[in-house]
PDB file of C-alpha atoms in Angstrom:
ATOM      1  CA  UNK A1164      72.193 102.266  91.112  1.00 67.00           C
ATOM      2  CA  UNK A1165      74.622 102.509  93.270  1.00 83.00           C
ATOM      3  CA  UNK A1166      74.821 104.935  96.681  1.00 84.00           C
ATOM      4  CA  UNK A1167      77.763 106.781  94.997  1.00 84.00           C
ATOM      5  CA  UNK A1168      76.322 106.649  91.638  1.00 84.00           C
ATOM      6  CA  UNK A1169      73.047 108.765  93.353  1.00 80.00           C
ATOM      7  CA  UNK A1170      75.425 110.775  94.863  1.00 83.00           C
ATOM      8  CA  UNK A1171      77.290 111.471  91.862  1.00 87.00           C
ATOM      9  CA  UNK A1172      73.936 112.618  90.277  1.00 91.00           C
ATOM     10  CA  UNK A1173      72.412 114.533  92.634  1.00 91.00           C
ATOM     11  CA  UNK A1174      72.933 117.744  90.796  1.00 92.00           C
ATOM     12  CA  UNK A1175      71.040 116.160  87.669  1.00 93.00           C
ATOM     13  CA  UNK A1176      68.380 115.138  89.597  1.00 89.00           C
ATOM     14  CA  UNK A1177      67.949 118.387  91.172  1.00 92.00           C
ATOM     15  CA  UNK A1178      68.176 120.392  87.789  1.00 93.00           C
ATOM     16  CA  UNK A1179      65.075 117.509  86.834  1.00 91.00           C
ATOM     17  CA  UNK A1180      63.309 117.879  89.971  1.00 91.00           C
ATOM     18  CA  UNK A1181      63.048 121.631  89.731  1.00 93.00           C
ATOM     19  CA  UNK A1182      61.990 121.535  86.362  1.00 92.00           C
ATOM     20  CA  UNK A1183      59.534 118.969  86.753  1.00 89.00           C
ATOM     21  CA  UNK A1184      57.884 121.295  89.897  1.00 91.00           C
ATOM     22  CA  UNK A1185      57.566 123.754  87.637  1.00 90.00           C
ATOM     23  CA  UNK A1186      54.904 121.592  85.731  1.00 86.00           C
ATOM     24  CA  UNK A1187      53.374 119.276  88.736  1.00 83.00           C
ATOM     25  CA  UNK A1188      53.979 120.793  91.783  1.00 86.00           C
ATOM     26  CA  UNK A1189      54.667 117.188  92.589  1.00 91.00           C
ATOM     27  CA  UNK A1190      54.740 117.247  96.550  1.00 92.00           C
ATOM     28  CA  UNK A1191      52.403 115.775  99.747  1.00 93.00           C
ATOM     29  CA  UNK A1192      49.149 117.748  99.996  1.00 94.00           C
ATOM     30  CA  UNK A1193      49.265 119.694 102.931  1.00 94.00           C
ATOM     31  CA  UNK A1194      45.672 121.284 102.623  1.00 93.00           C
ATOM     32  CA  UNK A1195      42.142 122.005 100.416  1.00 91.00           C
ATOM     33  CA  UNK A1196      44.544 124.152  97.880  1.00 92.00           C
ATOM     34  CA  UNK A1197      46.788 121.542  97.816  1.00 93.00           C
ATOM     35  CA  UNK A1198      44.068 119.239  97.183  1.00 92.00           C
ATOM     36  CA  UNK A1199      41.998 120.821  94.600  1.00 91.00           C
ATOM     37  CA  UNK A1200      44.972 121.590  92.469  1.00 91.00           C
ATOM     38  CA  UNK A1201      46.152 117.662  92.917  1.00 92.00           C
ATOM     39  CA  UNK A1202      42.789 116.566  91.748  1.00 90.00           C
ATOM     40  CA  UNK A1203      42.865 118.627  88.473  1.00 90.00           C
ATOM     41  CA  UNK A1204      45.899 117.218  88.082  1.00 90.00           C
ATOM     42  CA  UNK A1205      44.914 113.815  88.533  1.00 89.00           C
ATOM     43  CA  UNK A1206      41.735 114.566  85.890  1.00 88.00           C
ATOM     44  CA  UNK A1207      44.278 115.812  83.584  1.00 89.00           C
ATOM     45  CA  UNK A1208      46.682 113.021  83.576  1.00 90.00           C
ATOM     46  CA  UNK A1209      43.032 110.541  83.709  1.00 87.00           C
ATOM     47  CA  UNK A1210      42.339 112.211  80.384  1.00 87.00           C
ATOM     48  CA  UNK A1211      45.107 111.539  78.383  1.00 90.00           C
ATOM     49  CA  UNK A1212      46.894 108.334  80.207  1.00 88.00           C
ATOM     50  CA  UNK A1213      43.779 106.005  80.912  1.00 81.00           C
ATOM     51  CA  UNK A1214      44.627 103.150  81.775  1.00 80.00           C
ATOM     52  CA  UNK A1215      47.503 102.629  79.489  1.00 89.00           C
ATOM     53  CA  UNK A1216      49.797 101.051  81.866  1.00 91.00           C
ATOM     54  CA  UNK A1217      52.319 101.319  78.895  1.00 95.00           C
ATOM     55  CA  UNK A1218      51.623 105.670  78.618  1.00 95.00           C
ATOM     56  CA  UNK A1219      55.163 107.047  79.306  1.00 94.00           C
ATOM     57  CA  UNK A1220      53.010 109.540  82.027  1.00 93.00           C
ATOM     58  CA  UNK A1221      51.476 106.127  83.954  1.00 93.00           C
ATOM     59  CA  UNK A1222      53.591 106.190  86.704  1.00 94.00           C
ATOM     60  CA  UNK A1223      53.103 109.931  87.148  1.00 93.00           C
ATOM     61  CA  UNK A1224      49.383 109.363  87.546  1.00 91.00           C
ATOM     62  CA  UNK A1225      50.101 106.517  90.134  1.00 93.00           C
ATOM     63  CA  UNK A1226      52.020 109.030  92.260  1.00 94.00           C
ATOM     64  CA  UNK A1227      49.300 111.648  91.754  1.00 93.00           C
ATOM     65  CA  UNK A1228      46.367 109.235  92.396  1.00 91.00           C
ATOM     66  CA  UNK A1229      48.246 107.964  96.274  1.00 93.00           C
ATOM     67  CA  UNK A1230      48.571 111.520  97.224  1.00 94.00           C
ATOM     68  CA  UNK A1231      44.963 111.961  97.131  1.00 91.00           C
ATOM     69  CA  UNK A1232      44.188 108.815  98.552  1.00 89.00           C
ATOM     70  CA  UNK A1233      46.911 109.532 101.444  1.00 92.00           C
ATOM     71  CA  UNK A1234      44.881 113.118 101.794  1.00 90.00           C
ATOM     72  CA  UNK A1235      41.545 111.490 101.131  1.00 87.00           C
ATOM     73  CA  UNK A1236      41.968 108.628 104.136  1.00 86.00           C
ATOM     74  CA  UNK A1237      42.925 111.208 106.922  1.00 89.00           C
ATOM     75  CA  UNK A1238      40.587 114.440 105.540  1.00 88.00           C
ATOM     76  CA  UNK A1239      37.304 113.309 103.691  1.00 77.00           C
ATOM     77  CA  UNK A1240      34.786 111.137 105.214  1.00 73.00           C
ATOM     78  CA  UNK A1241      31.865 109.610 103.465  1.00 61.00           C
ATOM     79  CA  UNK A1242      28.818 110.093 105.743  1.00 62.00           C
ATOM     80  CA  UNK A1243      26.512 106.865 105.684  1.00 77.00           C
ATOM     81  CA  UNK A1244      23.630 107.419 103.758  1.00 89.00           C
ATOM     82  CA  UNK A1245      21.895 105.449 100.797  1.00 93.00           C
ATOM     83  CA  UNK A1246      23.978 104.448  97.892  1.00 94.00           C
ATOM     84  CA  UNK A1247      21.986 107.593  95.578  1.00 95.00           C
ATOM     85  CA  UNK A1248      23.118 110.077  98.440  1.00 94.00           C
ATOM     86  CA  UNK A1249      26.674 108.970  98.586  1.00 93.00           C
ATOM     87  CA  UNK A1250      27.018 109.323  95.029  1.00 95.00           C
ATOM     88  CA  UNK A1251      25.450 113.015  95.656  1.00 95.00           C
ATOM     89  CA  UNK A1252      27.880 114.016  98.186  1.00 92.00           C
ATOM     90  CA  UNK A1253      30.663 112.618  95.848  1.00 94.00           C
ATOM     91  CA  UNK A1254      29.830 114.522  92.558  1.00 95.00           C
ATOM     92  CA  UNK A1255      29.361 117.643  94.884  1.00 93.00           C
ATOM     93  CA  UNK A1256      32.503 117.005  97.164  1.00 91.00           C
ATOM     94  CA  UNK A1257      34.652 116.778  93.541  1.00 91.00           C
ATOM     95  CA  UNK A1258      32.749 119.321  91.747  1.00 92.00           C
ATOM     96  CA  UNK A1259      31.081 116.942  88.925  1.00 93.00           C
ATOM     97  CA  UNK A1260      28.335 116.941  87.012  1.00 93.00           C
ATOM     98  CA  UNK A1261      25.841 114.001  85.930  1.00 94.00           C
ATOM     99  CA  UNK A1262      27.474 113.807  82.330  1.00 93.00           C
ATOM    100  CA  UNK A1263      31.049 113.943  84.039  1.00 94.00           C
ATOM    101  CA  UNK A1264      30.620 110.239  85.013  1.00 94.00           C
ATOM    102  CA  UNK A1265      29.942 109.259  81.515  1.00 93.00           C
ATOM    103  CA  UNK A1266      32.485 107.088  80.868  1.00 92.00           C
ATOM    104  CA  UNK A1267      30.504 104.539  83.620  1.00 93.00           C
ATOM    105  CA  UNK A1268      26.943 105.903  82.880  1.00 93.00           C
ATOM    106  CA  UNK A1269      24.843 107.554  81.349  1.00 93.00           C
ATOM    107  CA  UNK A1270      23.296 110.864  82.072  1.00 93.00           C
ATOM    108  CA  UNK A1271      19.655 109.526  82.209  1.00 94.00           C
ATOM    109  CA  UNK A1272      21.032 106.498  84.454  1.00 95.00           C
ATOM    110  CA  UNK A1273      22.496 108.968  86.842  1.00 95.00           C
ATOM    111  CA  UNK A1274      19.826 111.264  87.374  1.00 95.00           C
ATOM    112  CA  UNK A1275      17.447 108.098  87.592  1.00 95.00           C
ATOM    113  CA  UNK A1276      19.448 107.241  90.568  1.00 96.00           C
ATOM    114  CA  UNK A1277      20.260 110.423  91.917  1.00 96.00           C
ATOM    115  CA  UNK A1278      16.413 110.909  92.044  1.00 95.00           C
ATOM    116  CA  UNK A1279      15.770 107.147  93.262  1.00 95.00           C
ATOM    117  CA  UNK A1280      13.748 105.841  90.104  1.00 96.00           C
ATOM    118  CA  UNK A1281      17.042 103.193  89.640  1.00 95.00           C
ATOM    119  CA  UNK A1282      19.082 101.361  92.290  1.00 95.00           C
ATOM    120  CA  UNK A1283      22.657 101.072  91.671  1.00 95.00           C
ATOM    121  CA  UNK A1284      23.688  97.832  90.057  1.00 94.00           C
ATOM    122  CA  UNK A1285      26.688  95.711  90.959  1.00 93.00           C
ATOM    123  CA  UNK A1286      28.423  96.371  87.509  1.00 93.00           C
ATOM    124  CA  UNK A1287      28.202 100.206  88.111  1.00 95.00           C
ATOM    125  CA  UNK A1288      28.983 100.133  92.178  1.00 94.00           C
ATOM    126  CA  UNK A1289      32.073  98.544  90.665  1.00 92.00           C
ATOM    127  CA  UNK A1290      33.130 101.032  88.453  1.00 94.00           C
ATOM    128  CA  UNK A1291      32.193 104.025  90.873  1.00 94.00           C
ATOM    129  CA  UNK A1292      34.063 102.817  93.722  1.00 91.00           C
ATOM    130  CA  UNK A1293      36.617 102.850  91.400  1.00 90.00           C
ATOM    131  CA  UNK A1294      36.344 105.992  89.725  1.00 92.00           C
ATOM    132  CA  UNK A1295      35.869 107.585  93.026  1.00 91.00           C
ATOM    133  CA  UNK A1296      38.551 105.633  95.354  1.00 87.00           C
ATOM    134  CA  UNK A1297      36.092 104.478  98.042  1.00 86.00           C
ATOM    135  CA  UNK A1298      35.089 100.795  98.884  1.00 84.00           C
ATOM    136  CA  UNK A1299      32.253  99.318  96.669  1.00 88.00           C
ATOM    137  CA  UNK A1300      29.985  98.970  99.733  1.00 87.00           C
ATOM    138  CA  UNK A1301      29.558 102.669  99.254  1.00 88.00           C
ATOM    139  CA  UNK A1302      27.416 102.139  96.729  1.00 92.00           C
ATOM    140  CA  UNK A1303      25.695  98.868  97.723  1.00 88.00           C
TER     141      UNK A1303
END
């Protein structure tokens, strides 16, 4: 697309734009309202896109997913603690419960760990780290 061709378009894309705010609210998050409302969002979209790469909302969820990594780099800090504590803090810090990670565990294997009767394994420090953003070592 051309410079000219944008320009030529730029009142279609703002028509699109303004109707796509009115579903997403699609903009940088600016503060803990911003955030919380960017993270249902980005539970929403994990529901029904996955992984699907091929989902016709992927891309959507990739835009989603950076702005809360962008917020999450600057504003949220994972204290260092044992792997069971961090997971704690996480669940608490985005309002989950045991059974909310059970796409990666189970219930009983969470609240094994949680109250230290299980380590973490390698497999599931994996999948964490990338279920919550954060560097595997989190976990390990």
């Amino acid at each position: 697309m051309t410079m000219q061709s944008l320009a030529n378009s730029l009142p279609e894309l703002t028509s699109a734009w303004m109707a796509l705010q009115t579903h997403a609210q699609l903009r940088p998050i600016r503060d803990d309202a911003d955030f919380a409302r960017m993270q249902a969002y980005a539970n929403l979209l994990a529901d029904s896109v996955g992984d699907d790469e091929e989902h016709p909302l992927y891309s959507l969820f990739e835009i989603v997913m950076e702005l809360i990594e962008r917020w999450e780099a600057v504003h949220v800090t994972i204290p260092t603690a044992p792997p069971r504590e961090v997971l704690r803090f996480l669940l608490e810090a985005n309002g989950l419960k045991q059974k909310d990670l059970a796409e990666i565990a189970s219930q009983t294997l969470v609240s094994d760990i949680l109250a230290g009767r299980r380590e973490i394994s390698k497999r599931l420090a994996k999948s964490l780290a990338a279920r919550f953003h954060v560097d595997i070592g989190a976990f390990i």
